[in-house]
XYZ file of C-alpha atoms in Angstrom:
734
model
C -8.799 -2.261 -53.230
C -5.258 -3.409 -54.649
C -3.132 -0.348 -56.716
C -1.457 -1.995 -58.434
C -1.852 -0.887 -61.937
C -1.308 2.895 -62.702
C -4.863 5.324 -61.907
C -7.715 5.432 -64.558
C -10.839 7.769 -64.735
C -12.682 7.996 -61.704
C -14.756 10.172 -60.162
C -12.475 12.264 -58.121
C -11.302 13.358 -61.610
C -14.433 15.324 -61.890
C -13.082 18.390 -59.406
C -16.312 19.432 -58.240
C -15.174 18.921 -54.582
C -12.045 17.946 -54.720
C -9.415 20.046 -55.467
C -10.916 23.077 -54.713
C -9.989 25.180 -51.778
C -12.670 24.784 -49.039
C -12.495 25.950 -45.887
C -11.534 23.398 -42.841
C -14.568 21.521 -41.797
C -12.813 21.629 -37.945
C -11.889 25.603 -38.597
C -15.299 26.527 -36.215
C -14.673 24.140 -33.717
C -11.331 24.925 -33.438
C -11.395 29.020 -33.598
C -14.516 28.492 -30.819
C -12.283 26.593 -28.172
C -13.974 24.080 -28.896
C -12.691 21.030 -30.691
C -11.611 18.661 -28.021
C -7.567 18.181 -26.972
C -6.264 15.644 -24.956
C -5.671 17.631 -21.616
C -9.224 19.407 -21.918
C -10.988 16.434 -21.807
C -13.448 17.012 -19.232
C -16.435 15.469 -20.341
C -15.300 11.894 -20.943
C -14.887 10.395 -17.267
C -15.646 12.126 -14.366
C -13.472 12.562 -11.363
C -10.233 13.067 -12.839
C -7.129 13.006 -10.755
C -3.749 15.144 -11.836
C -0.071 13.589 -12.725
C 2.604 15.575 -12.254
C 6.026 13.718 -13.440
C 9.400 14.238 -12.196
C 11.972 13.717 -14.588
C 15.882 12.743 -13.998
C 18.405 15.432 -12.921
C 21.622 13.589 -14.528
C 21.735 12.397 -18.349
C 23.287 8.918 -17.241
C 23.766 6.819 -14.198
C 21.198 5.356 -11.842
C 19.298 6.544 -8.888
C 20.765 5.611 -5.387
C 17.817 6.026 -3.249
C 14.064 7.944 -3.680
C 12.437 9.326 -0.693
C 8.895 9.442 -1.438
C 7.707 10.233 2.660
C 7.100 13.742 2.798
C 5.883 14.006 -0.754
C 3.318 10.767 0.254
C 2.288 12.786 3.390
C 1.320 16.202 1.422
C -2.409 17.701 0.977
C -4.044 16.194 -1.344
C -1.518 14.006 -2.661
C -3.124 10.200 -3.764
C -0.300 7.807 -5.373
C 3.135 8.101 -6.688
C 4.601 5.975 -9.318
C 8.031 5.117 -9.459
C 9.889 1.514 -11.282
C 9.880 0.299 -7.862
C 6.145 -0.402 -7.841
C 4.648 0.067 -11.173
C 5.034 -3.568 -11.679
C 6.868 -5.184 -14.738
C 6.566 -2.709 -18.199
C 8.026 -3.704 -21.606
C 9.084 -1.259 -23.943
C 7.374 -0.552 -27.171
C 8.835 -1.210 -30.971
C 9.320 2.361 -31.641
C 10.343 3.544 -28.365
C 14.408 3.737 -27.721
C 14.833 4.705 -24.263
C 12.429 3.477 -21.273
C 9.295 5.825 -20.299
C 9.674 5.386 -17.042
C 13.169 5.117 -15.569
C 15.009 3.943 -13.004
C 16.833 2.623 -10.840
C 18.829 2.770 -14.257
C 18.893 6.363 -16.173
C 19.222 6.334 -19.976
C 18.738 10.295 -20.297
C 18.207 13.657 -18.610
C 14.466 14.368 -17.790
C 13.466 10.717 -18.365
C 10.403 9.798 -16.195
C 11.451 8.930 -12.619
C 8.069 8.878 -10.887
C 4.329 10.241 -10.976
C 2.819 12.410 -8.216
C -0.981 11.997 -8.342
C -3.059 14.223 -7.158
C -6.381 15.971 -6.622
C -5.619 19.469 -8.229
C -2.795 20.054 -10.433
C -1.204 22.241 -8.071
C -1.271 19.920 -5.038
C 0.490 17.258 -7.643
C 3.167 19.979 -8.595
C 4.364 20.872 -5.152
C 4.340 17.355 -3.933
C 6.684 16.466 -6.896
C 8.948 19.142 -5.552
C 9.366 17.067 -2.481
C 10.174 13.804 -3.722
C 13.811 13.649 -2.768
C 16.381 11.410 -5.303
C 19.776 10.457 -4.838
C 21.883 9.121 -7.836
C 25.329 8.154 -8.930
C 26.144 10.076 -11.794
C 28.007 8.111 -14.480
C 30.123 9.258 -17.734
C 28.410 9.640 -20.382
C 29.423 11.276 -24.352
C 27.079 14.481 -24.814
C 29.257 15.923 -28.484
C 29.159 14.645 -31.551
C 32.103 15.987 -32.758
C 33.973 14.273 -30.185
C 32.125 11.138 -30.492
C 32.330 11.291 -34.394
C 35.424 9.144 -34.986
C 33.571 6.143 -33.304
C 30.577 6.351 -35.583
C 29.645 3.158 -37.599
C 27.740 2.699 -40.488
C 24.156 1.995 -40.221
C 20.682 2.041 -41.622
C 18.002 4.105 -41.225
C 14.006 3.128 -41.898
C 14.182 1.994 -45.036
C 17.476 3.681 -46.162
C 20.509 1.418 -46.060
C 23.870 2.304 -44.473
C 25.693 3.113 -47.419
C 25.569 3.478 -51.253
C 27.874 3.055 -54.422
C 27.343 3.554 -57.477
C 30.597 3.741 -60.233
C 34.051 4.667 -58.561
C 33.449 8.208 -56.937
C 36.699 7.835 -55.285
C 38.190 7.606 -58.833
C 36.061 10.316 -60.502
C 35.968 12.532 -57.480
C 39.881 13.193 -57.764
C 40.349 13.172 -61.552
C 37.046 15.755 -61.909
C 38.133 19.265 -63.402
C 36.438 21.260 -60.615
C 36.009 19.703 -57.194
C 33.966 21.023 -53.800
C 35.043 19.211 -50.530
C 32.974 20.781 -47.484
C 31.841 19.782 -43.991
C 28.327 21.713 -42.868
C 26.427 20.842 -39.429
C 22.991 21.136 -38.004
C 22.049 21.342 -34.712
C 19.857 19.633 -32.521
C 16.106 20.785 -33.319
C 13.241 20.730 -30.953
C 9.659 19.722 -32.289
C 8.201 22.661 -30.517
C 4.494 21.920 -31.257
C 1.812 24.034 -29.135
C 0.168 21.377 -27.688
C 2.398 19.465 -25.207
C 2.144 15.616 -25.213
C -1.279 14.837 -22.900
C -3.139 11.777 -22.167
C -6.305 11.056 -19.287
C -6.563 7.528 -18.767
C -9.338 5.695 -17.231
C -9.725 1.887 -16.351
C -12.668 -0.669 -16.980
C -12.195 -3.572 -15.023
C -8.587 -4.674 -16.851
C -9.465 -2.257 -19.977
C -8.504 0.820 -20.518
C -8.875 3.738 -22.459
C -6.910 6.991 -23.508
C -7.254 9.885 -24.414
C -4.375 11.778 -25.710
C -2.596 13.114 -28.359
C -1.482 11.059 -30.968
C -0.665 10.517 -34.758
C -0.511 7.211 -35.260
C -2.892 5.408 -33.334
C -2.712 1.636 -34.912
C 1.030 1.971 -33.905
C 0.458 3.589 -30.344
C -1.940 1.050 -29.637
C 0.211 -2.172 -29.935
C 3.383 0.110 -28.748
C 1.075 0.825 -25.401
C 0.031 -2.582 -24.725
C 3.085 -4.081 -25.444
C 4.496 -1.527 -22.899
C 1.850 -2.313 -20.032
C 2.135 -6.156 -21.074
C -1.539 -6.427 -22.085
C -3.306 -7.780 -25.169
C -3.791 -5.180 -27.687
C -7.624 -5.481 -27.824
C -7.457 -4.161 -24.135
C -6.154 -0.672 -25.060
C -8.865 1.998 -26.336
C -6.924 5.315 -27.857
C -8.705 7.883 -28.771
C -7.313 11.420 -30.347
C -9.725 13.502 -32.540
C -7.794 16.416 -32.368
C -3.956 17.103 -31.924
C -2.714 20.466 -31.571
C 0.650 19.878 -33.314
C 3.229 16.853 -33.265
C 6.071 17.168 -36.516
C 6.869 13.983 -35.816
C 6.966 14.270 -31.632
C 3.263 12.108 -31.090
C 4.092 9.194 -33.532
C 4.480 7.450 -31.113
C 3.475 7.017 -26.982
C 5.455 8.880 -24.467
C 5.423 8.943 -21.171
C 2.701 10.814 -20.303
C 0.358 8.269 -21.956
C 1.969 4.979 -19.363
C 2.425 7.367 -16.602
C -1.365 8.227 -16.653
C -2.265 4.436 -17.205
C 0.142 3.726 -14.501
C -1.262 6.816 -12.312
C -4.717 5.840 -12.638
C -4.239 2.321 -12.027
C -2.162 2.940 -8.512
C -4.998 5.712 -7.456
C -7.980 3.796 -8.914
C -9.454 6.689 -10.557
C -8.643 8.656 -13.800
C -5.021 10.598 -14.271
C -4.991 13.396 -16.487
C -1.008 13.985 -17.586
C 0.135 16.344 -19.269
C 3.888 17.115 -19.895
C 5.428 20.807 -19.071
C 7.374 23.171 -21.927
C 10.753 22.454 -19.846
C 10.366 18.715 -19.416
C 9.144 18.276 -23.003
C 12.832 19.162 -25.166
C 14.744 16.574 -22.722
C 11.692 13.616 -21.988
C 10.149 13.254 -25.487
C 12.593 13.172 -28.610
C 14.294 15.706 -31.102
C 15.847 15.822 -34.431
C 19.334 14.446 -34.068
C 22.477 17.052 -35.082
C 24.422 16.286 -37.813
C 28.357 16.480 -39.050
C 27.754 16.286 -42.924
C 30.641 16.078 -45.731
C 29.589 16.573 -49.379
C 31.709 16.310 -52.120
C 31.253 16.717 -55.556
C 33.306 16.505 -58.869
C 32.126 18.198 -62.332
C 33.640 18.850 -65.568
C 34.144 22.569 -66.634
C 31.012 23.291 -68.710
C 28.777 21.737 -64.940
C 28.328 18.045 -65.399
C 28.479 16.017 -62.139
C 30.586 13.563 -62.703
C 31.171 12.452 -58.802
C 28.784 12.745 -55.698
C 29.830 12.168 -52.261
C 27.627 12.811 -49.111
C 28.664 11.384 -45.969
C 26.834 12.123 -42.350
C 27.396 11.632 -39.027
C 24.061 11.827 -36.461
C 24.221 10.349 -32.766
C 21.460 8.336 -30.343
C 20.742 6.346 -27.867
C 22.096 3.193 -28.003
C 19.425 0.867 -30.229
C 18.638 4.412 -32.131
C 18.921 5.352 -35.657
C 20.609 7.753 -37.061
C 19.046 10.707 -39.154
C 19.190 10.024 -42.856
C 20.319 13.171 -44.118
C 21.922 11.482 -47.741
C 18.612 10.219 -48.478
C 18.048 12.925 -50.916
C 21.817 12.859 -52.666
C 20.981 9.246 -53.644
C 18.212 10.929 -56.273
C 18.143 14.478 -56.830
C 20.970 14.814 -59.438
C 22.533 13.107 -61.952
C 26.395 11.414 -61.623
C 27.807 8.656 -63.005
C 29.713 7.555 -59.723
C 28.186 8.090 -56.465
C 28.555 7.492 -52.356
C 26.355 7.617 -49.418
C 27.273 6.637 -46.333
C 25.231 7.566 -42.535
C 27.198 6.921 -39.364
C 25.506 6.600 -36.111
C 27.573 7.707 -33.062
C 26.562 6.398 -29.176
C 25.616 9.321 -27.595
C 23.737 9.889 -23.658
C 21.307 12.432 -24.861
C 17.567 12.064 -25.169
C 16.058 10.154 -27.967
C 16.821 11.157 -31.736
C 14.090 10.292 -33.971
C 11.499 11.669 -36.352
C 10.492 15.468 -36.498
C 9.182 16.873 -39.704
C 10.589 15.673 -43.233
C 13.700 13.234 -41.299
C 16.440 12.537 -43.490
C 15.697 15.389 -46.345
C 15.376 18.758 -43.713
C 19.030 18.402 -42.709
C 19.737 16.790 -45.348
C 19.038 19.683 -47.729
C 20.381 22.269 -45.182
C 23.669 20.979 -46.203
C 23.462 19.906 -50.130
C 21.512 22.852 -51.705
C 24.488 25.207 -49.735
C 26.714 22.440 -51.609
C 25.343 22.792 -54.998
C 25.150 26.877 -54.810
C 28.958 26.594 -53.519
C 29.928 24.171 -57.152
C 27.593 27.500 -59.286
C 30.197 29.729 -57.883
C 33.196 27.434 -58.538
C 31.753 26.600 -62.531
C 30.810 30.327 -62.739
C 27.486 29.037 -63.833
C 24.175 30.519 -62.672
C 22.687 28.217 -59.707
C 19.339 27.514 -61.354
C 21.514 26.773 -64.604
C 23.812 24.341 -62.737
C 20.864 22.494 -61.020
C 18.962 21.904 -64.599
C 21.861 20.838 -66.009
C 22.348 17.676 -63.646
C 18.320 16.732 -63.651
C 17.295 13.598 -64.243
C 14.633 11.779 -65.100
C 15.860 8.365 -63.943
C 16.719 6.976 -60.786
C 20.411 7.725 -60.756
C 21.157 4.455 -58.740
C 18.714 2.916 -60.830
C 18.607 3.949 -64.694
C 15.753 1.547 -65.415
C 13.544 3.076 -62.547
C 11.969 6.180 -63.823
C 10.402 8.919 -61.904
C 6.418 8.639 -61.674
C 6.497 12.399 -61.991
C 9.578 15.009 -61.764
C 8.605 18.572 -62.738
C 12.123 19.999 -60.774
C 13.136 21.607 -63.981
C 9.798 23.723 -64.326
C 9.716 24.774 -60.666
C 12.837 26.263 -60.963
C 12.198 28.118 -64.229
C 8.553 29.080 -62.702
C 10.129 30.382 -59.525
C 13.085 32.032 -61.146
C 10.660 34.400 -63.471
C 7.820 34.871 -60.404
C 10.467 35.931 -58.327
C 12.554 38.102 -60.745
C 15.469 35.897 -60.225
C 16.879 37.648 -63.658
C 17.179 40.932 -61.256
C 19.243 39.251 -58.812
C 22.934 40.950 -58.517
C 25.307 37.598 -58.871
C 28.196 39.095 -57.171
C 27.372 39.382 -53.542
C 27.122 42.324 -51.565
C 26.645 44.505 -54.480
C 23.190 45.162 -53.603
C 21.778 47.562 -51.289
C 18.794 49.056 -49.805
C 19.698 51.458 -47.344
C 21.790 50.351 -44.618
C 20.589 46.611 -45.468
C 22.669 44.479 -47.841
C 20.003 42.319 -49.988
C 20.371 39.357 -51.727
C 18.485 36.494 -53.248
C 18.685 32.813 -53.264
C 17.581 29.668 -53.984
C 17.435 25.978 -53.291
C 16.012 23.059 -54.868
C 13.213 20.884 -52.766
C 12.853 17.231 -52.691
C 11.037 14.465 -50.775
C 10.055 11.202 -51.235
C 6.076 10.397 -51.608
C 5.992 6.885 -49.989
C 2.422 5.541 -49.133
C 0.821 3.409 -47.006
C -2.234 0.878 -46.407
C -5.117 2.811 -45.232
C -8.529 1.737 -44.658
C -12.125 3.185 -43.911
C -15.320 2.644 -42.917
C -18.008 4.301 -44.674
C -22.033 4.721 -43.847
C -24.981 6.007 -45.806
C -28.156 6.456 -43.608
C -31.704 7.209 -44.782
C -30.789 10.782 -44.312
C -28.216 11.181 -47.273
C -25.670 11.579 -45.104
C -22.268 9.534 -45.554
C -20.065 9.063 -42.221
C -16.747 8.054 -42.439
C -15.230 6.515 -39.663
C -11.009 5.916 -39.952
C -8.132 6.040 -36.892
C -6.664 8.487 -39.060
C -5.952 11.719 -37.339
C -5.571 15.561 -38.061
C -2.620 17.390 -36.877
C -3.380 20.757 -37.972
C -3.523 19.097 -41.147
C -6.608 18.985 -42.551
C -7.035 15.318 -42.615
C -11.175 16.766 -41.948
C -11.693 18.386 -44.507
C -9.803 16.564 -47.677
C -11.271 13.197 -46.045
C -14.912 14.933 -46.362
C -14.089 16.397 -49.431
C -13.452 12.650 -50.953
C -16.474 11.093 -49.726
C -18.771 13.632 -50.971
C -16.888 13.604 -54.385
C -17.064 10.000 -54.400
C -21.198 10.008 -53.413
C -22.010 12.898 -55.070
C -23.098 14.580 -51.813
C -22.403 18.463 -50.669
C -19.780 18.213 -47.896
C -22.578 18.951 -45.112
C -23.727 16.094 -46.345
C -20.761 14.440 -45.077
C -19.690 13.419 -41.409
C -16.281 12.612 -40.581
C -14.513 11.040 -37.302
C -11.239 10.345 -36.907
C -8.660 9.235 -34.511
C -10.739 6.236 -32.560
C -8.795 3.168 -31.970
C -12.158 1.128 -32.960
C -12.370 2.100 -36.332
C -10.323 1.266 -39.383
C -6.783 1.105 -39.158
C -5.430 3.734 -41.458
C -2.036 5.639 -42.644
C -1.968 7.526 -39.707
C -0.155 11.350 -39.964
C 4.021 11.151 -40.758
C 6.089 10.846 -43.010
C 4.114 12.555 -45.824
C 2.142 9.987 -46.990
C -1.113 11.084 -44.590
C -2.900 12.943 -47.482
C -2.905 10.497 -50.244
C -2.710 7.345 -48.636
C -6.206 8.004 -46.129
C -7.990 9.479 -48.872
C -7.112 6.628 -51.327
C -8.407 3.864 -48.136
C -12.011 6.676 -47.881
C -11.589 5.753 -51.764
C -11.560 2.893 -51.717
C -14.287 2.015 -48.939
C -16.773 4.472 -51.140
C -16.132 2.471 -54.182
C -17.682 -0.654 -52.264
C -20.512 2.051 -51.022
C -21.319 2.472 -54.447
C -21.499 -1.097 -55.173
C -23.658 -1.621 -52.606
C -26.491 1.114 -53.212
C -26.077 0.064 -56.907
C -26.782 -3.569 -56.348
C -29.802 -2.299 -53.358
C -31.304 -0.497 -56.395
C -30.939 -3.300 -59.187
C -28.117 -0.662 -60.825
C -25.296 -1.803 -62.493
C -22.141 -0.528 -60.588
C -20.597 0.238 -63.899
C -23.199 2.865 -65.389
C -24.117 3.924 -62.115
C -23.681 7.900 -61.739
C -23.968 9.432 -58.578
C -24.707 13.157 -58.494
C -26.330 16.201 -56.241
C -27.924 13.830 -54.016
C -29.230 11.353 -56.421
C -28.447 7.996 -58.026
C -28.781 7.758 -61.382
C -28.441 4.992 -64.505
C -29.961 5.348 -67.640
C -33.007 7.355 -67.165
C -33.755 6.366 -63.492
C -33.057 8.892 -60.526
C -33.197 7.673 -57.195
C -32.204 10.123 -54.181
C -29.736 8.744 -52.296
C -31.250 9.060 -49.215
C -34.146 6.421 -50.318
C -31.509 3.965 -51.050
C -30.127 3.794 -48.115
C -32.909 2.767 -46.740
C -34.141 3.025 -43.045
C -31.310 0.355 -42.187
C -28.859 1.938 -44.039
C -26.061 1.169 -46.117
C -22.364 0.678 -44.498
C -19.255 -0.677 -46.153
C -15.266 -1.301 -45.151
C -12.484 -1.574 -47.221
C -8.321 -0.167 -47.799
C -6.103 0.645 -50.369
C -3.351 -1.775 -50.543
C -0.293 -0.405 -53.147
C 1.157 -2.553 -55.067
C 4.443 -2.681 -56.637
C 4.284 0.592 -59.252
C 6.978 2.487 -56.306
C 9.081 -0.495 -57.199
C 8.912 0.430 -60.715
C 8.495 4.240 -60.396
C 10.332 6.350 -57.624
C 7.269 8.315 -56.568
C 8.785 11.946 -55.548
C 7.768 15.348 -54.952
C 10.087 18.205 -56.074
C 10.204 22.218 -55.301
C 11.954 25.647 -55.951
C 12.601 27.708 -53.096
C 13.280 31.666 -53.098
C 13.963 33.607 -50.543
C 14.734 37.819 -50.225
C 16.651 38.777 -47.552
C 18.169 42.362 -46.219
C 21.952 42.215 -43.777
C 22.175 45.173 -41.322
C 25.246 46.265 -42.700
C 26.462 47.429 -39.639
C 24.630 44.856 -37.060
C 24.579 41.772 -39.368
C 20.604 41.341 -38.369
C 19.071 39.406 -40.953
C 15.686 40.071 -42.013
C 13.788 37.814 -45.019
C 11.790 40.118 -46.947
C 9.985 37.830 -49.203
C 9.399 33.905 -50.130
C 8.136 31.814 -52.333
C 8.002 27.971 -53.312
C 6.735 26.526 -56.202
C 5.501 22.832 -55.459
C 4.968 20.303 -57.913
C 3.098 17.534 -55.719
C 0.551 15.360 -57.421
C -2.924 16.438 -57.367
C -3.318 19.440 -54.804
C -6.514 18.313 -52.637
C -7.241 21.265 -51.184
C -5.077 24.109 -52.661
C -6.432 26.559 -49.292
C -4.951 23.726 -46.619
C -1.841 22.798 -48.506
C -1.001 26.411 -49.135
C -0.880 26.694 -45.171
C 0.968 23.359 -44.724
C 3.501 24.485 -47.045
C 3.944 28.283 -45.566
C 3.726 26.540 -42.151
C 7.026 24.514 -43.359
C 8.838 27.572 -45.075
C 7.828 29.156 -41.398
C 9.648 26.413 -40.163
C 13.174 26.162 -42.624
C 13.789 29.677 -41.759
C 13.775 28.761 -37.742
C 16.345 26.207 -38.802
C 18.672 28.773 -41.043
C 18.356 31.324 -38.152
C 17.501 30.886 -35.148
C 16.670 27.137 -33.515
C 19.415 25.372 -32.011
C 18.930 22.951 -28.625
C 22.265 24.436 -26.979
C 24.021 21.367 -25.454
C 25.479 20.902 -21.495
C 28.504 18.944 -22.700
C 29.180 18.712 -18.984
C 26.150 16.685 -18.257
C 24.462 15.791 -21.261
C 21.424 17.838 -21.764
C 19.564 20.732 -23.959
C 19.849 23.654 -21.489
C 17.410 25.760 -23.611
C 14.583 23.760 -22.789
C 11.663 25.954 -22.857
C 10.104 28.494 -25.136
C 11.572 31.407 -23.694
C 15.508 30.315 -24.987
C 14.488 27.859 -27.477
C 13.948 30.734 -29.940
C 11.287 30.142 -32.948
C 10.025 32.270 -36.020
C 7.203 34.621 -34.651
C 5.052 36.652 -36.665
C 7.566 39.361 -37.082
C 10.171 37.265 -38.524
C 8.098 36.427 -41.727
C 7.281 38.762 -44.507
C 4.948 37.801 -47.527
C 5.170 34.040 -48.412
C 3.952 32.906 -51.948
C 2.903 29.337 -52.997
C 2.195 27.711 -56.100
C 0.856 24.386 -57.345
C 2.055 23.587 -60.727
C -0.496 21.665 -62.357
C 0.164 17.927 -62.531
C -1.803 14.770 -61.872
C 0.294 11.344 -60.509
C -1.449 7.926 -62.335
C 1.037 6.257 -60.203
C 0.787 7.317 -56.872
C -2.690 6.095 -56.472
C -6.737 6.842 -57.195
C -6.844 10.272 -55.712
C -3.324 11.051 -58.327
C -1.782 12.898 -55.289
C 1.211 13.046 -53.145
C 1.951 14.493 -50.158
C 3.355 18.536 -49.610
C 3.264 18.734 -45.790
C 7.034 18.429 -45.497
C 8.128 19.008 -49.188
C 8.057 23.083 -48.058
C 10.836 22.411 -45.315
C 12.950 20.386 -47.490
C 15.344 23.248 -49.134
C 13.743 26.236 -47.697
C 16.967 26.707 -44.893
C 19.912 26.505 -47.681
C 17.463 29.503 -49.739
C 17.852 31.260 -46.897
C 21.719 30.732 -46.196
C 22.380 31.457 -49.900
C 20.399 34.602 -50.303
C 23.140 35.446 -46.780
C 25.856 34.686 -49.031
C 24.461 36.834 -52.154
C 24.179 39.951 -49.617
C 26.760 39.855 -48.002
C 29.623 37.253 -49.557
C 30.026 35.355 -45.788
C 29.467 31.518 -46.725
C 27.937 29.938 -43.433
C 28.341 26.182 -43.201
C 27.225 25.669 -39.210
C 23.573 26.275 -38.537
C 21.940 28.278 -37.149
C 22.804 31.477 -38.932
C 23.497 34.171 -35.998
C 25.325 37.107 -35.810
C 28.669 36.274 -34.343
C 28.632 33.538 -37.415
C 28.445 36.832 -39.914
C 29.990 40.017 -38.071
C 34.028 39.168 -38.456
C 33.673 38.341 -42.048
C 31.077 41.286 -43.033
C 31.917 43.801 -46.070
C 33.184 47.232 -44.824
C 31.335 49.771 -44.404
C 32.544 51.889 -46.917
C-alpha cells in the first residue's frame, strides 16, 4: 500500500478498539515471569554452553601477546575464541568499531576473547586466567580539549551546517542578545535487560535468540560480519527488556555467541555483564553547545544560532543536538552547525531521542534566559515565536503543530499563574520552591513496514511481523489495529513479533515504531478484508466487518465461516510517499516541573511534573502514558544525576555499573501527570498517529533546570545539576 495522499475515513476512526486504554496483552506473561527473554531461552535448543566475554583493559593500542594456556586447562572449558582463531570477520554497516578486537584495540572493554565452558561460573573463572600484554597507545578522551580539532559533520538525515538569511549581521544588530555555552555529559542506556544472545548452528545456518530492536538491520549486519549469506541467519527476539536505542544493532554478545557455538560445536549463550556494558556497547555522546539568540525588545527573535560539538571514534557520527533549533522557533536569520571531534572513547550512538534530547537540554534553558533578559514570561516568549511553517523552508507547513495549545493548557493545569517570577522568593519551610517549564519537540519520521495476517476457521486472526516490543506496547497496539480492521474482539487476535522469518517491519527506534508498524498491519488487513469479501462475493467497498461478522447489505456471515477450513492469508507493506516532504511532521509538547531545593544543603527534590503532548492520534492512552512518564523519569535522571565519568588518563567510563551510574529510583519521582491533546494527523499515515515514546524526554531536563533557577536564582549550564554546582551560589539563609 502506497501512502501518498492524506488519509480519509477508515475503520480505525471508529475508535472501538484503537484509542482505548486497554491493558497490555503481554502483561500477564511479564508479571508471571513467563515472557521469554533472550538469556532465559533454555527451551529453544538443548545442551547450551556458557560464554564469558573478556574486554580490553586499555582504550587505545594493541595486544602484544595473549596467553590462553592456563585458561584452556581450567575445569569445564570447551573453547576460547579470539581474533586469532575466529576466522575472517567483516564489520557491520551499523557498527563503528569491530565487535571483536585484536590485535588493534579501538576502545576500552572492546571484546578480545570469549571463554566457553559447561557452566557460567566455569567460564567466568577461566576468563580471569586469560593473560594479555598490551602496548598502550596515545588517545584522545576529552571533548573540551579535542573541540578545536572538530570538523563539520553530517548526522543521519541531518546536514552538517544550515544557514538562512544573514545570522551574523542580524545577531550583531539585535537590541537584546544571548550568547551562552552549555554542556551535556556522556549518558548510558542503563536498560534493565543486558545484551544477551544464544546461538546455535545447523550446518551452515545459524539461529540467534537475542535482544534486539531492529531485526532486519541486524540480520543483515550479522551476516555481513560473519561473511555468510543473509538467508543463512535467523534472528529471534520476541521480548526485549528495554533498549533505548542501545540494541538497534548487533553487539559483541551476538557475534561471540555465534563464534563460540561454532568453536565449541554446540549452542552457546552469552550475556554482557553490567560492568562491561557501559564501555563495550554504545552511549549518548557528550556535547558542548553554543547558542546565540537575538531579539527585538518586544521579544521577536531576529537571529538564532546553535552550534554543537561532540566526539566519536573514527568513522562515527555526531550527536545532532541542533536538530530541533532548525524548526522549533521562528526567526528570519538562522545558523546551525554540527561538529565532530575524534575521540577514542567507546562508540557514541543513538539513545532515546538522539539529537533533540541533548539539544533541548540546552535550547530550552537558553529560551528561559532570553525571556529573563526581555522581561517576558517564558511561556509568552515562546508563544510569540511560534510558527506554523518550517522556518528554513517557509513554503512547507507543519502537518499539525499545537505547541501553543500545549503551553497554554499546561500552564492552566499546572497553576503557572501562581509561580513567583522572581527567583528565590517562594519557600516551604526549609525548601526553596521553584516552577519551571520547557517546550517539547521531536520529529515524527515514518518507515516502510510490512506484516502478514492470517484468518483461520475459528475466526482468529494471527499477525506476523518482525516488529519488536522493547517494553513500549507493540504487541497491544498491533492487536488493537488488527481487531479494529477485522471487526474482532482483542482475544481473537494473536500477535507474533521479532522473528526474521516474518515480513520486514520498521522496527523499534526513532519514535517511528508505533505509527509505522500499525500502518503496516493496517495495509495487510486491507488486503485480507478484500480477500474475505471476494470469497463471499461481496463488494469490498460495501463490506463491513463488525462483531465477528462480515456484512454487506442484508447478508451477514460469521468471519470464521468466510475463512473456511484452509483459512485466508494476506501480506502487505505500508510505503510512504512524499507527504513528509510536503508537510513537516513533528510532535510537540510542554513540560512543567516543580522542585524544592533545600536552602542549606542544595538538595533538589522534584515535587510534581506535567507533560502535555500533541502527537497525533493516541493509539492506546494507557501504554502511551507509560511511555511518557518513563521519558519524564529519564529526563529527571539527565537533569540531576546521570553522567558517565571519564578517566581522561586512560580513556574509559569509570562508573560502569549500577552502583555508581546513578539513575532515578521511585523515591526520586513524585506525582506525574500526562495530558494528550485531541489530535489526528491525516498526513502521517492511515492511523493518523505519530510516535510519543521519545517526545516525553525532550525538554523535561531543561524544565527541571529552569525550576531550580526559579527556586534559587542559580543558573546552571553544565549538566547534571549536582550539589557542588549550586552550593556556593545559593541564597543566604536569612
